[in-house]
Structures are given as structure tokens and as C-alpha cells.
Amino acid sequence: MATFISRKIVLGQPSMLILRRLRYAPMFLYIGRIALFAIADGSIEWLKVEEDCRRAIQLDYSSVKAHYMLGLALLQKQELDEGVKELQKALDLGRGANPKGYMVDEIWQELAKAKYMLWEHASSKRSWELQSLKEACETALREKHFLDDSQPEGFLDEAGISHMKQLEVLRQVFRKAGEADIPCEVPDYLCCKITLDIFCDPVITPSGVTYERAVILDHLQKVGKFDPITREQLDQSQLVPNLAIKEAVQAYLDKHGWAYKLD
């Protein structure tokens, strides 16, 4: 390393650039170790990965790879909330630095899997709680009906009808409460016209059609510079983020976590 630096000085490279490289050298060391642990023969040392990622982030908070691998390491420890936060940071940083980069799509896929796991856990808990509450309410209604049976004979038929109506209303209420956790078709306007998958990074063309960014960029590169639906001439510089659809997608995902599941 000393020989390399001295040669650069002789060649006239500014000493500030050398110092900057030295300052970031430890970060590259940690990132390299992260990669080595990640591609080990099926036995990734996730604790080591976490340790090196945290050190790399201390040196460079904007390191997409460090946040990404830290997120994966935390997921392995079943720290889902923290893992999701790190993957989200990696995705945000990746989109800002290189929205066309291959890592952005990989990060989104891992983030979607993690958020689906969070929803699955929360959904199971909600389902159990709703079922327990439903059974408790039904028991309370039955006990009330039993007390009503002790009333004079003229009231028995009326009490029985009222009891059946109350049970049906109760069941409808709990069915409605559980609907948000039942998978259904995602609205078409929230899905890419090409892949039919829910949007991650939607962009809109001058003709008003919205596509997933990575998908339309792939089309422009491999098929031709035209809108696949309108057939109008199209260049990637004309693509604009569709923020309204992006917000709508996020609102939908927040309410219907099952939609994070990827085929």
C-alpha cells in the first residue's frame, strides 16, 4: 500500500484524494467481507455479517449494500421490524443513487417478502383475537338468552327471535372485521400493464400510461423505443415518476399486507 501511495504522489495525484481513499479503505474491507460471508457454502455467518455491516454504515451511511445485508441479517435473527427498516433504507438509497441498478429490484423483492412475513404474523394474531372475542360475545348472548327464558311464557318466542337476530348481526360484524386479511384481486390501476404485478416504482409516459420503471426500461432497451401500448415513440428521458399511483399503492399495501406476496 505504501509503494502504491508513493507512486501516486510522484505522478502528482492530490494528497487529498489519497487521504479520502485511505479513509474509505476500511469500509471497502468490511463490504468485501460481507460479500464473502454472503456467498459462503450455504453457511452464512449472519452475526459476522451484521457486525461488518454496522461498521460499514458507521463509515458510510449511504452504503446501499451495507443496509441491504444488515436487513437480511436482522431478518435471519427474526428481528423483522428492524430488518424491514434497514431494507427500506437500502431501497430508498438505491433508488436515489441508481434507480436502474439491478440491486434495487433485488432489495424490493426481499423487502416485499419481509413485509409479507410481518403481515402474516400480525394477521394470525388478529385472527386469533377476533375468534376469541367472537366466541366470548356468543357466549354472553347465550347466557342472556338463557336468562330471558325465565321470563313469562308469552315472551319466549320474541326472545328467541331476538337472540337469533343478534347472533347473525354479531357474525356479520366479525366477518366484516376479518375482510382486510382475506386476499383478493389487486385493483388494475395499481398494477403494471405489462407484468400485471402491483407497482413498486411506477413511472408514467407522455401518453398517460403507467408502467413499472424496471419493466419499461427493459422494454425500451431490448424491444424498441416506443410505448408498448400506444406504440408512440418513447425515450427513457420522458419517463416521469407517478407519485399519485405510488402513494395509492403504499396506502393499499398498508391496509392489505397480503398484497406484498410475490408469485
PDB file of C-alpha atoms in Angstrom:
ATOM      1  CA  MET A   1       0.000   0.000   0.000  1.00  0.00           C
ATOM      2  CA  ALA A   2       2.854   2.403   0.854  1.00  0.00           C
ATOM      3  CA  THR A   3       4.521   1.784  -2.522  1.00  0.00           C
ATOM      4  CA  PHE A   4       1.238   2.450  -4.316  1.00  0.00           C
ATOM      5  CA  ILE A   5       0.706   5.746  -2.481  1.00  0.00           C
ATOM      6  CA  SER A   6       4.257   6.959  -3.089  1.00  0.00           C
ATOM      7  CA  ARG A   7       3.909   6.311  -6.808  1.00  0.00           C
ATOM      8  CA  LYS A   8       0.706   8.339  -6.924  1.00  0.00           C
ATOM      9  CA  ILE A   9       2.419  11.236  -5.191  1.00  0.00           C
ATOM     10  CA  VAL A  10       5.269  11.150  -7.692  1.00  0.00           C
ATOM     11  CA  LEU A  11       2.721  11.203 -10.503  1.00  0.00           C
ATOM     12  CA  GLY A  12       1.194  14.317  -8.965  1.00  0.00           C
ATOM     13  CA  GLN A  13      -2.126  12.959  -7.653  1.00  0.00           C
ATOM     14  CA  PRO A  14      -3.509  15.367  -4.988  1.00  0.00           C
ATOM     15  CA  SER A  15      -2.823  14.199  -1.476  1.00  0.00           C
ATOM     16  CA  MET A  16      -6.448  14.944  -0.508  1.00  0.00           C
ATOM     17  CA  LEU A  17      -7.669  12.215  -2.861  1.00  0.00           C
ATOM     18  CA  ILE A  18      -5.198   9.763  -1.307  1.00  0.00           C
ATOM     19  CA  LEU A  19      -6.420  10.617   2.189  1.00  0.00           C
ATOM     20  CA  ARG A  20     -10.004  10.154   1.073  1.00  0.00           C
ATOM     21  CA  ARG A  21      -9.182   6.728  -0.318  1.00  0.00           C
ATOM     22  CA  LEU A  22      -7.441   5.771   2.904  1.00  0.00           C
ATOM     23  CA  ARG A  23     -10.426   6.945   4.924  1.00  0.00           C
ATOM     24  CA  TYR A  24     -12.797   4.720   2.938  1.00  0.00           C
ATOM     25  CA  ALA A  25     -10.429   1.756   2.733  1.00  0.00           C
ATOM     26  CA  PRO A  26     -11.821   0.159   5.950  1.00  0.00           C
ATOM     27  CA  MET A  27     -15.349   0.452   4.539  1.00  0.00           C
ATOM     28  CA  PHE A  28     -14.342  -1.422   1.393  1.00  0.00           C
ATOM     29  CA  LEU A  29     -12.701  -4.031   3.615  1.00  0.00           C
ATOM     30  CA  TYR A  30     -15.922  -4.577   5.541  1.00  0.00           C
ATOM     31  CA  ILE A  31     -18.038  -4.600   2.381  1.00  0.00           C
ATOM     32  CA  GLY A  32     -15.695  -7.196   0.894  1.00  0.00           C
ATOM     33  CA  ARG A  33     -16.046  -9.367   3.986  1.00  0.00           C
ATOM     34  CA  ILE A  34     -19.821  -9.003   3.814  1.00  0.00           C
ATOM     35  CA  ALA A  35     -19.753 -10.351   0.272  1.00  0.00           C
ATOM     36  CA  LEU A  36     -17.548 -13.266   1.296  1.00  0.00           C
ATOM     37  CA  PHE A  37     -19.845 -14.260   4.139  1.00  0.00           C
ATOM     38  CA  ALA A  38     -22.860 -13.910   1.860  1.00  0.00           C
ATOM     39  CA  ILE A  39     -21.532 -16.341  -0.754  1.00  0.00           C
ATOM     40  CA  ALA A  40     -20.114 -18.923   1.650  1.00  0.00           C
ATOM     41  CA  ASP A  41     -21.090 -22.545   1.040  1.00  0.00           C
ATOM     42  CA  GLY A  42     -24.588 -22.352   2.433  1.00  0.00           C
ATOM     43  CA  SER A  43     -23.357 -21.456   5.921  1.00  0.00           C
ATOM     44  CA  ILE A  44     -23.545 -17.679   6.157  1.00  0.00           C
ATOM     45  CA  GLU A  45     -22.250 -16.286   9.445  1.00  0.00           C
ATOM     46  CA  TRP A  46     -25.042 -13.770   9.896  1.00  0.00           C
ATOM     47  CA  LEU A  47     -23.694 -12.414  13.173  1.00  0.00           C
ATOM     48  CA  LYS A  48     -20.450 -11.545  11.398  1.00  0.00           C
ATOM     49  CA  VAL A  49     -22.407 -10.051   8.520  1.00  0.00           C
ATOM     50  CA  GLU A  50     -24.360  -7.878  10.963  1.00  0.00           C
ATOM     51  CA  GLU A  51     -21.189  -6.743  12.726  1.00  0.00           C
ATOM     52  CA  ASP A  52     -19.411  -5.816   9.495  1.00  0.00           C
ATOM     53  CA  CYS A  53     -22.480  -4.075   8.091  1.00  0.00           C
ATOM     54  CA  ARG A  54     -22.817  -1.877  11.159  1.00  0.00           C
ATOM     55  CA  ARG A  55     -19.159  -0.897  10.890  1.00  0.00           C
ATOM     56  CA  ALA A  56     -19.533  -0.163   7.196  1.00  0.00           C
ATOM     57  CA  ILE A  57     -22.590   2.018   7.886  1.00  0.00           C
ATOM     58  CA  GLN A  58     -20.651   3.975  10.513  1.00  0.00           C
ATOM     59  CA  LEU A  59     -18.074   4.767   7.839  1.00  0.00           C
ATOM     60  CA  ASP A  60     -20.581   5.464   5.080  1.00  0.00           C
ATOM     61  CA  TYR A  61     -24.255   5.764   6.000  1.00  0.00           C
ATOM     62  CA  SER A  62     -25.244   5.867   2.326  1.00  0.00           C
ATOM     63  CA  SER A  63     -23.905   2.369   1.609  1.00  0.00           C
ATOM     64  CA  VAL A  64     -26.781   0.563  -0.092  1.00  0.00           C
ATOM     65  CA  LYS A  65     -25.126  -2.824   0.200  1.00  0.00           C
ATOM     66  CA  ALA A  66     -24.407  -2.458   3.921  1.00  0.00           C
ATOM     67  CA  HIS A  67     -28.025  -1.558   4.757  1.00  0.00           C
ATOM     68  CA  TYR A  68     -29.263  -4.341   2.486  1.00  0.00           C
ATOM     69  CA  MET A  69     -27.113  -7.068   4.029  1.00  0.00           C
ATOM     70  CA  LEU A  70     -27.800  -5.768   7.547  1.00  0.00           C
ATOM     71  CA  GLY A  71     -31.511  -6.039   6.809  1.00  0.00           C
ATOM     72  CA  LEU A  72     -31.081  -9.654   5.690  1.00  0.00           C
ATOM     73  CA  ALA A  73     -29.004 -10.445   8.787  1.00  0.00           C
ATOM     74  CA  LEU A  74     -31.671  -8.994  11.094  1.00  0.00           C
ATOM     75  CA  LEU A  75     -34.375 -10.993   9.335  1.00  0.00           C
ATOM     76  CA  GLN A  76     -32.360 -14.134   9.983  1.00  0.00           C
ATOM     77  CA  LYS A  77     -32.483 -13.258  13.691  1.00  0.00           C
ATOM     78  CA  GLN A  78     -36.277 -12.853  13.395  1.00  0.00           C
ATOM     79  CA  GLU A  79     -35.935  -9.135  14.133  1.00  0.00           C
ATOM     80  CA  LEU A  80     -38.495  -8.399  11.433  1.00  0.00           C
ATOM     81  CA  ASP A  81     -39.289  -4.770  12.247  1.00  0.00           C
ATOM     82  CA  GLU A  82     -35.641  -3.705  12.319  1.00  0.00           C
ATOM     83  CA  GLY A  83     -34.862  -5.815   9.259  1.00  0.00           C
ATOM     84  CA  VAL A  84     -37.633  -4.125   7.299  1.00  0.00           C
ATOM     85  CA  LYS A  85     -36.344  -0.697   8.326  1.00  0.00           C
ATOM     86  CA  GLU A  86     -32.850  -1.492   7.030  1.00  0.00           C
ATOM     87  CA  LEU A  87     -34.159  -2.922   3.764  1.00  0.00           C
ATOM     88  CA  GLN A  88     -36.323   0.170   3.306  1.00  0.00           C
ATOM     89  CA  LYS A  89     -33.263   2.392   3.845  1.00  0.00           C
ATOM     90  CA  ALA A  90     -31.347   0.333   1.292  1.00  0.00           C
ATOM     91  CA  LEU A  91     -34.202   0.670  -1.204  1.00  0.00           C
ATOM     92  CA  ASP A  92     -34.517   4.429  -0.714  1.00  0.00           C
ATOM     93  CA  LEU A  93     -30.762   4.926  -1.039  1.00  0.00           C
ATOM     94  CA  GLY A  94     -30.600   2.623  -4.050  1.00  0.00           C
ATOM     95  CA  ARG A  95     -33.366   4.466  -5.857  1.00  0.00           C
ATOM     96  CA  GLY A  96     -31.649   7.770  -5.203  1.00  0.00           C
ATOM     97  CA  ALA A  97     -28.213   6.613  -6.325  1.00  0.00           C
ATOM     98  CA  ASN A  98     -29.077   4.329  -9.235  1.00  0.00           C
ATOM     99  CA  PRO A  99     -32.790   3.676  -9.833  1.00  0.00           C
ATOM    100  CA  LYS A 100     -31.953   1.456 -12.818  1.00  0.00           C
ATOM    101  CA  GLY A 101     -29.488  -0.689 -10.873  1.00  0.00           C
ATOM    102  CA  TYR A 102     -30.107  -4.408 -10.531  1.00  0.00           C
ATOM    103  CA  MET A 103     -29.863  -4.200  -6.719  1.00  0.00           C
ATOM    104  CA  VAL A 104     -32.977  -2.043  -6.470  1.00  0.00           C
ATOM    105  CA  ASP A 105     -35.150  -4.866  -7.769  1.00  0.00           C
ATOM    106  CA  GLU A 106     -33.435  -7.413  -5.500  1.00  0.00           C
ATOM    107  CA  ILE A 107     -33.896  -5.199  -2.463  1.00  0.00           C
ATOM    108  CA  TRP A 108     -37.580  -4.660  -3.279  1.00  0.00           C
ATOM    109  CA  GLN A 109     -38.152  -8.410  -3.546  1.00  0.00           C
ATOM    110  CA  GLU A 110     -36.547  -9.059  -0.154  1.00  0.00           C
ATOM    111  CA  LEU A 111     -38.421  -6.136   1.387  1.00  0.00           C
ATOM    112  CA  ALA A 112     -41.719  -7.413  -0.007  1.00  0.00           C
ATOM    113  CA  LYS A 113     -41.049 -10.876   1.437  1.00  0.00           C
ATOM    114  CA  ALA A 114     -40.219  -9.380   4.831  1.00  0.00           C
ATOM    115  CA  LYS A 115     -43.307  -7.171   4.889  1.00  0.00           C
ATOM    116  CA  TYR A 116     -45.450 -10.144   3.895  1.00  0.00           C
ATOM    117  CA  MET A 117     -43.986 -12.053   6.852  1.00  0.00           C
ATOM    118  CA  LEU A 118     -44.858  -9.144   9.150  1.00  0.00           C
ATOM    119  CA  TRP A 119     -48.397  -9.085   7.802  1.00  0.00           C
ATOM    120  CA  GLU A 120     -48.707 -12.867   8.158  1.00  0.00           C
ATOM    121  CA  HIS A 121     -47.689 -12.747  11.816  1.00  0.00           C
ATOM    122  CA  ALA A 122     -49.979  -9.803  12.541  1.00  0.00           C
ATOM    123  CA  SER A 123     -52.828 -11.413  10.596  1.00  0.00           C
ATOM    124  CA  SER A 124     -52.554 -14.648  12.571  1.00  0.00           C
ATOM    125  CA  LYS A 125     -52.649 -12.695  15.813  1.00  0.00           C
ATOM    126  CA  ARG A 126     -55.658 -10.649  14.677  1.00  0.00           C
ATOM    127  CA  SER A 127     -57.470 -13.783  13.548  1.00  0.00           C
ATOM    128  CA  TRP A 128     -56.943 -15.453  16.919  1.00  0.00           C
ATOM    129  CA  GLU A 129     -58.052 -12.333  18.802  1.00  0.00           C
ATOM    130  CA  LEU A 130     -61.167 -11.919  16.646  1.00  0.00           C
ATOM    131  CA  GLN A 131     -62.125 -15.564  17.072  1.00  0.00           C
ATOM    132  CA  SER A 132     -61.661 -15.369  20.841  1.00  0.00           C
ATOM    133  CA  LEU A 133     -63.725 -12.187  21.045  1.00  0.00           C
ATOM    134  CA  LYS A 134     -66.423 -13.658  18.797  1.00  0.00           C
ATOM    135  CA  GLU A 135     -66.723 -16.748  20.991  1.00  0.00           C
ATOM    136  CA  ALA A 136     -66.892 -14.597  24.117  1.00  0.00           C
ATOM    137  CA  CYS A 137     -69.654 -12.465  22.601  1.00  0.00           C
ATOM    138  CA  GLU A 138     -71.628 -15.541  21.507  1.00  0.00           C
ATOM    139  CA  THR A 139     -71.313 -16.989  24.994  1.00  0.00           C
ATOM    140  CA  ALA A 140     -72.578 -13.748  26.517  1.00  0.00           C
ATOM    141  CA  LEU A 141     -75.570 -13.725  24.151  1.00  0.00           C
ATOM    142  CA  ARG A 142     -76.410 -17.328  25.004  1.00  0.00           C
ATOM    143  CA  GLU A 143     -76.276 -16.543  28.713  1.00  0.00           C
ATOM    144  CA  LYS A 144     -78.543 -13.557  28.152  1.00  0.00           C
ATOM    145  CA  HIS A 145     -80.951 -15.738  26.162  1.00  0.00           C
ATOM    146  CA  PHE A 146     -80.931 -18.311  28.973  1.00  0.00           C
ATOM    147  CA  LEU A 147     -81.953 -15.586  31.432  1.00  0.00           C
ATOM    148  CA  ASP A 148     -84.670 -14.406  29.039  1.00  0.00           C
ATOM    149  CA  ASP A 149     -86.083 -17.962  29.006  1.00  0.00           C
ATOM    150  CA  SER A 150     -87.001 -17.470  32.633  1.00  0.00           C
ATOM    151  CA  GLN A 151     -89.464 -14.743  31.632  1.00  0.00           C
ATOM    152  CA  PRO A 152     -93.212 -15.419  31.365  1.00  0.00           C
ATOM    153  CA  GLU A 153     -94.242 -17.763  28.537  1.00  0.00           C
ATOM    154  CA  GLY A 154     -95.573 -15.004  26.289  1.00  0.00           C
ATOM    155  CA  PHE A 155     -92.105 -13.534  25.912  1.00  0.00           C
ATOM    156  CA  LEU A 156     -90.301 -16.761  24.884  1.00  0.00           C
ATOM    157  CA  ASP A 157     -90.904 -16.634  21.134  1.00  0.00           C
ATOM    158  CA  GLU A 158     -89.985 -12.970  20.919  1.00  0.00           C
ATOM    159  CA  ALA A 159     -86.805 -13.559  22.945  1.00  0.00           C
ATOM    160  CA  GLY A 160     -85.791 -16.484  20.696  1.00  0.00           C
ATOM    161  CA  ILE A 161     -86.200 -14.435  17.521  1.00  0.00           C
ATOM    162  CA  SER A 162     -84.257 -11.557  19.037  1.00  0.00           C
ATOM    163  CA  HIS A 163     -81.495 -13.945  20.087  1.00  0.00           C
ATOM    164  CA  MET A 164     -81.122 -15.380  16.567  1.00  0.00           C
ATOM    165  CA  LYS A 165     -81.017 -11.896  15.036  1.00  0.00           C
ATOM    166  CA  GLN A 166     -78.344 -10.782  17.470  1.00  0.00           C
ATOM    167  CA  LEU A 167     -76.203 -13.837  16.698  1.00  0.00           C
ATOM    168  CA  GLU A 168     -76.458 -13.178  12.951  1.00  0.00           C
ATOM    169  CA  VAL A 169     -75.550  -9.491  13.355  1.00  0.00           C
ATOM    170  CA  LEU A 170     -72.627 -10.494  15.540  1.00  0.00           C
ATOM    171  CA  ARG A 171     -71.322 -12.922  12.912  1.00  0.00           C
ATOM    172  CA  GLN A 172     -71.662 -10.294  10.174  1.00  0.00           C
ATOM    173  CA  VAL A 173     -69.673  -7.810  12.240  1.00  0.00           C
ATOM    174  CA  PHE A 174     -66.817 -10.259  12.740  1.00  0.00           C
ATOM    175  CA  ARG A 175     -66.857 -11.327   9.084  1.00  0.00           C
ATOM    176  CA  LYS A 176     -66.520  -7.681   8.090  1.00  0.00           C
ATOM    177  CA  ALA A 177     -63.706  -7.161  10.577  1.00  0.00           C
ATOM    178  CA  GLY A 178     -61.715 -10.006   9.029  1.00  0.00           C
ATOM    179  CA  GLU A 179     -62.167  -8.979   5.383  1.00  0.00           C
ATOM    180  CA  ALA A 180     -58.988  -6.877   5.224  1.00  0.00           C
ATOM    181  CA  ASP A 181     -56.911 -10.007   5.798  1.00  0.00           C
ATOM    182  CA  ILE A 182     -58.584 -12.011   3.031  1.00  0.00           C
ATOM    183  CA  PRO A 183     -56.587 -11.897  -0.243  1.00  0.00           C
ATOM    184  CA  CYS A 184     -58.459 -10.721  -3.317  1.00  0.00           C
ATOM    185  CA  GLU A 185     -57.681  -9.171  -6.706  1.00  0.00           C
ATOM    186  CA  VAL A 186     -55.494  -6.058  -6.588  1.00  0.00           C
ATOM    187  CA  PRO A 187     -57.198  -3.177  -8.467  1.00  0.00           C
ATOM    188  CA  ASP A 188     -55.982  -2.908 -12.077  1.00  0.00           C
ATOM    189  CA  TYR A 189     -54.907   0.729 -11.740  1.00  0.00           C
ATOM    190  CA  LEU A 190     -52.357  -0.319  -9.102  1.00  0.00           C
ATOM    191  CA  CYS A 191     -50.739  -2.899 -11.391  1.00  0.00           C
ATOM    192  CA  CYS A 192     -48.254  -2.633 -14.249  1.00  0.00           C
ATOM    193  CA  LYS A 193     -49.872  -3.002 -17.667  1.00  0.00           C
ATOM    194  CA  ILE A 194     -47.104  -5.385 -18.771  1.00  0.00           C
ATOM    195  CA  THR A 195     -46.448  -7.678 -15.800  1.00  0.00           C
ATOM    196  CA  LEU A 196     -49.863  -7.246 -14.110  1.00  0.00           C
ATOM    197  CA  ASP A 197     -47.966  -7.124 -10.781  1.00  0.00           C
ATOM    198  CA  ILE A 198     -48.563  -4.429  -8.184  1.00  0.00           C
ATOM    199  CA  PHE A 199     -46.358  -1.377  -8.712  1.00  0.00           C
ATOM    200  CA  CYS A 200     -43.120  -0.806  -6.863  1.00  0.00           C
ATOM    201  CA  ASP A 201     -41.675   2.180  -8.751  1.00  0.00           C
ATOM    202  CA  PRO A 202     -44.344   3.410 -11.206  1.00  0.00           C
ATOM    203  CA  VAL A 203     -43.477   5.841 -13.987  1.00  0.00           C
ATOM    204  CA  ILE A 204     -45.824   7.499 -16.455  1.00  0.00           C
ATOM    205  CA  THR A 205     -45.252   8.090 -20.178  1.00  0.00           C
ATOM    206  CA  PRO A 206     -46.261  11.210 -22.143  1.00  0.00           C
ATOM    207  CA  SER A 207     -49.252   9.233 -23.457  1.00  0.00           C
ATOM    208  CA  GLY A 208     -50.514   8.787 -19.902  1.00  0.00           C
ATOM    209  CA  VAL A 209     -49.795   5.069 -19.441  1.00  0.00           C
ATOM    210  CA  THR A 210     -48.130   3.976 -16.200  1.00  0.00           C
ATOM    211  CA  TYR A 211     -45.558   1.155 -16.095  1.00  0.00           C
ATOM    212  CA  GLU A 212     -43.155  -0.351 -13.605  1.00  0.00           C
ATOM    213  CA  ARG A 213     -39.872   1.508 -14.136  1.00  0.00           C
ATOM    214  CA  ALA A 214     -37.609  -1.540 -14.496  1.00  0.00           C
ATOM    215  CA  VAL A 215     -40.061  -3.215 -16.887  1.00  0.00           C
ATOM    216  CA  ILE A 216     -40.479  -0.273 -19.270  1.00  0.00           C
ATOM    217  CA  LEU A 217     -36.736   0.398 -19.245  1.00  0.00           C
ATOM    218  CA  ASP A 218     -36.126  -3.222 -20.174  1.00  0.00           C
ATOM    219  CA  HIS A 219     -38.665  -2.892 -22.993  1.00  0.00           C
ATOM    220  CA  LEU A 220     -37.014   0.267 -24.333  1.00  0.00           C
ATOM    221  CA  GLN A 221     -33.610  -1.383 -24.296  1.00  0.00           C
ATOM    222  CA  LYS A 222     -34.490  -4.799 -25.720  1.00  0.00           C
ATOM    223  CA  VAL A 223     -37.607  -4.263 -27.853  1.00  0.00           C
ATOM    224  CA  GLY A 224     -37.609  -0.698 -29.068  1.00  0.00           C
ATOM    225  CA  LYS A 225     -38.028   2.951 -28.159  1.00  0.00           C
ATOM    226  CA  PHE A 226     -41.808   3.078 -28.229  1.00  0.00           C
ATOM    227  CA  ASP A 227     -44.699   2.829 -25.784  1.00  0.00           C
ATOM    228  CA  PRO A 228     -45.774  -0.845 -25.795  1.00  0.00           C
ATOM    229  CA  ILE A 229     -49.474   0.073 -25.566  1.00  0.00           C
ATOM    230  CA  THR A 230     -49.857   3.267 -27.614  1.00  0.00           C
ATOM    231  CA  ARG A 231     -46.899   2.470 -29.925  1.00  0.00           C
ATOM    232  CA  GLU A 232     -45.841   6.126 -29.746  1.00  0.00           C
ATOM    233  CA  GLN A 233     -42.128   6.952 -29.809  1.00  0.00           C
ATOM    234  CA  LEU A 234     -40.714   6.901 -26.299  1.00  0.00           C
ATOM    235  CA  ASP A 235     -37.336   7.623 -24.726  1.00  0.00           C
ATOM    236  CA  GLN A 236     -36.395   6.852 -21.128  1.00  0.00           C
ATOM    237  CA  SER A 237     -35.787  10.550 -20.505  1.00  0.00           C
ATOM    238  CA  GLN A 238     -39.551  11.067 -20.973  1.00  0.00           C
ATOM    239  CA  LEU A 239     -40.478   8.776 -18.091  1.00  0.00           C
ATOM    240  CA  VAL A 240     -41.743  10.617 -15.014  1.00  0.00           C
ATOM    241  CA  PRO A 241     -42.371   9.094 -11.561  1.00  0.00           C
ATOM    242  CA  ASN A 242     -46.104   8.666 -10.974  1.00  0.00           C
ATOM    243  CA  LEU A 243     -46.217   9.838  -7.377  1.00  0.00           C
ATOM    244  CA  ALA A 244     -50.009   9.673  -7.112  1.00  0.00           C
ATOM    245  CA  ILE A 245     -50.088   5.979  -8.029  1.00  0.00           C
ATOM    246  CA  LYS A 246     -47.075   5.295  -5.810  1.00  0.00           C
ATOM    247  CA  GLU A 247     -48.895   6.794  -2.816  1.00  0.00           C
ATOM    248  CA  ALA A 248     -52.055   4.866  -3.691  1.00  0.00           C
ATOM    249  CA  VAL A 249     -50.081   1.616  -3.866  1.00  0.00           C
ATOM    250  CA  GLN A 250     -48.487   2.259  -0.482  1.00  0.00           C
ATOM    251  CA  ALA A 251     -51.857   3.059   1.082  1.00  0.00           C
ATOM    252  CA  TYR A 252     -53.266  -0.170  -0.359  1.00  0.00           C
ATOM    253  CA  LEU A 253     -50.316  -2.230   0.882  1.00  0.00           C
ATOM    254  CA  ASP A 254     -50.569  -0.677   4.349  1.00  0.00           C
ATOM    255  CA  LYS A 255     -54.172  -1.880   4.521  1.00  0.00           C
ATOM    256  CA  HIS A 256     -53.757  -5.182   2.645  1.00  0.00           C
ATOM    257  CA  GLY A 257     -50.378  -6.617   3.615  1.00  0.00           C
ATOM    258  CA  TRP A 258     -51.100  -9.880   1.792  1.00  0.00           C
ATOM    259  CA  ALA A 259     -50.537  -7.981  -1.476  1.00  0.00           C
ATOM    260  CA  TYR A 260     -46.801  -7.938  -0.727  1.00  0.00           C
ATOM    261  CA  LYS A 261     -46.639 -11.630  -1.607  1.00  0.00           C
ATOM    262  CA  LEU A 262     -44.727 -12.151  -4.854  1.00  0.00           C
ATOM    263  CA  ASP A 263     -45.503 -15.016  -7.224  1.00  0.00           C
TER     264      ASP A 263
END
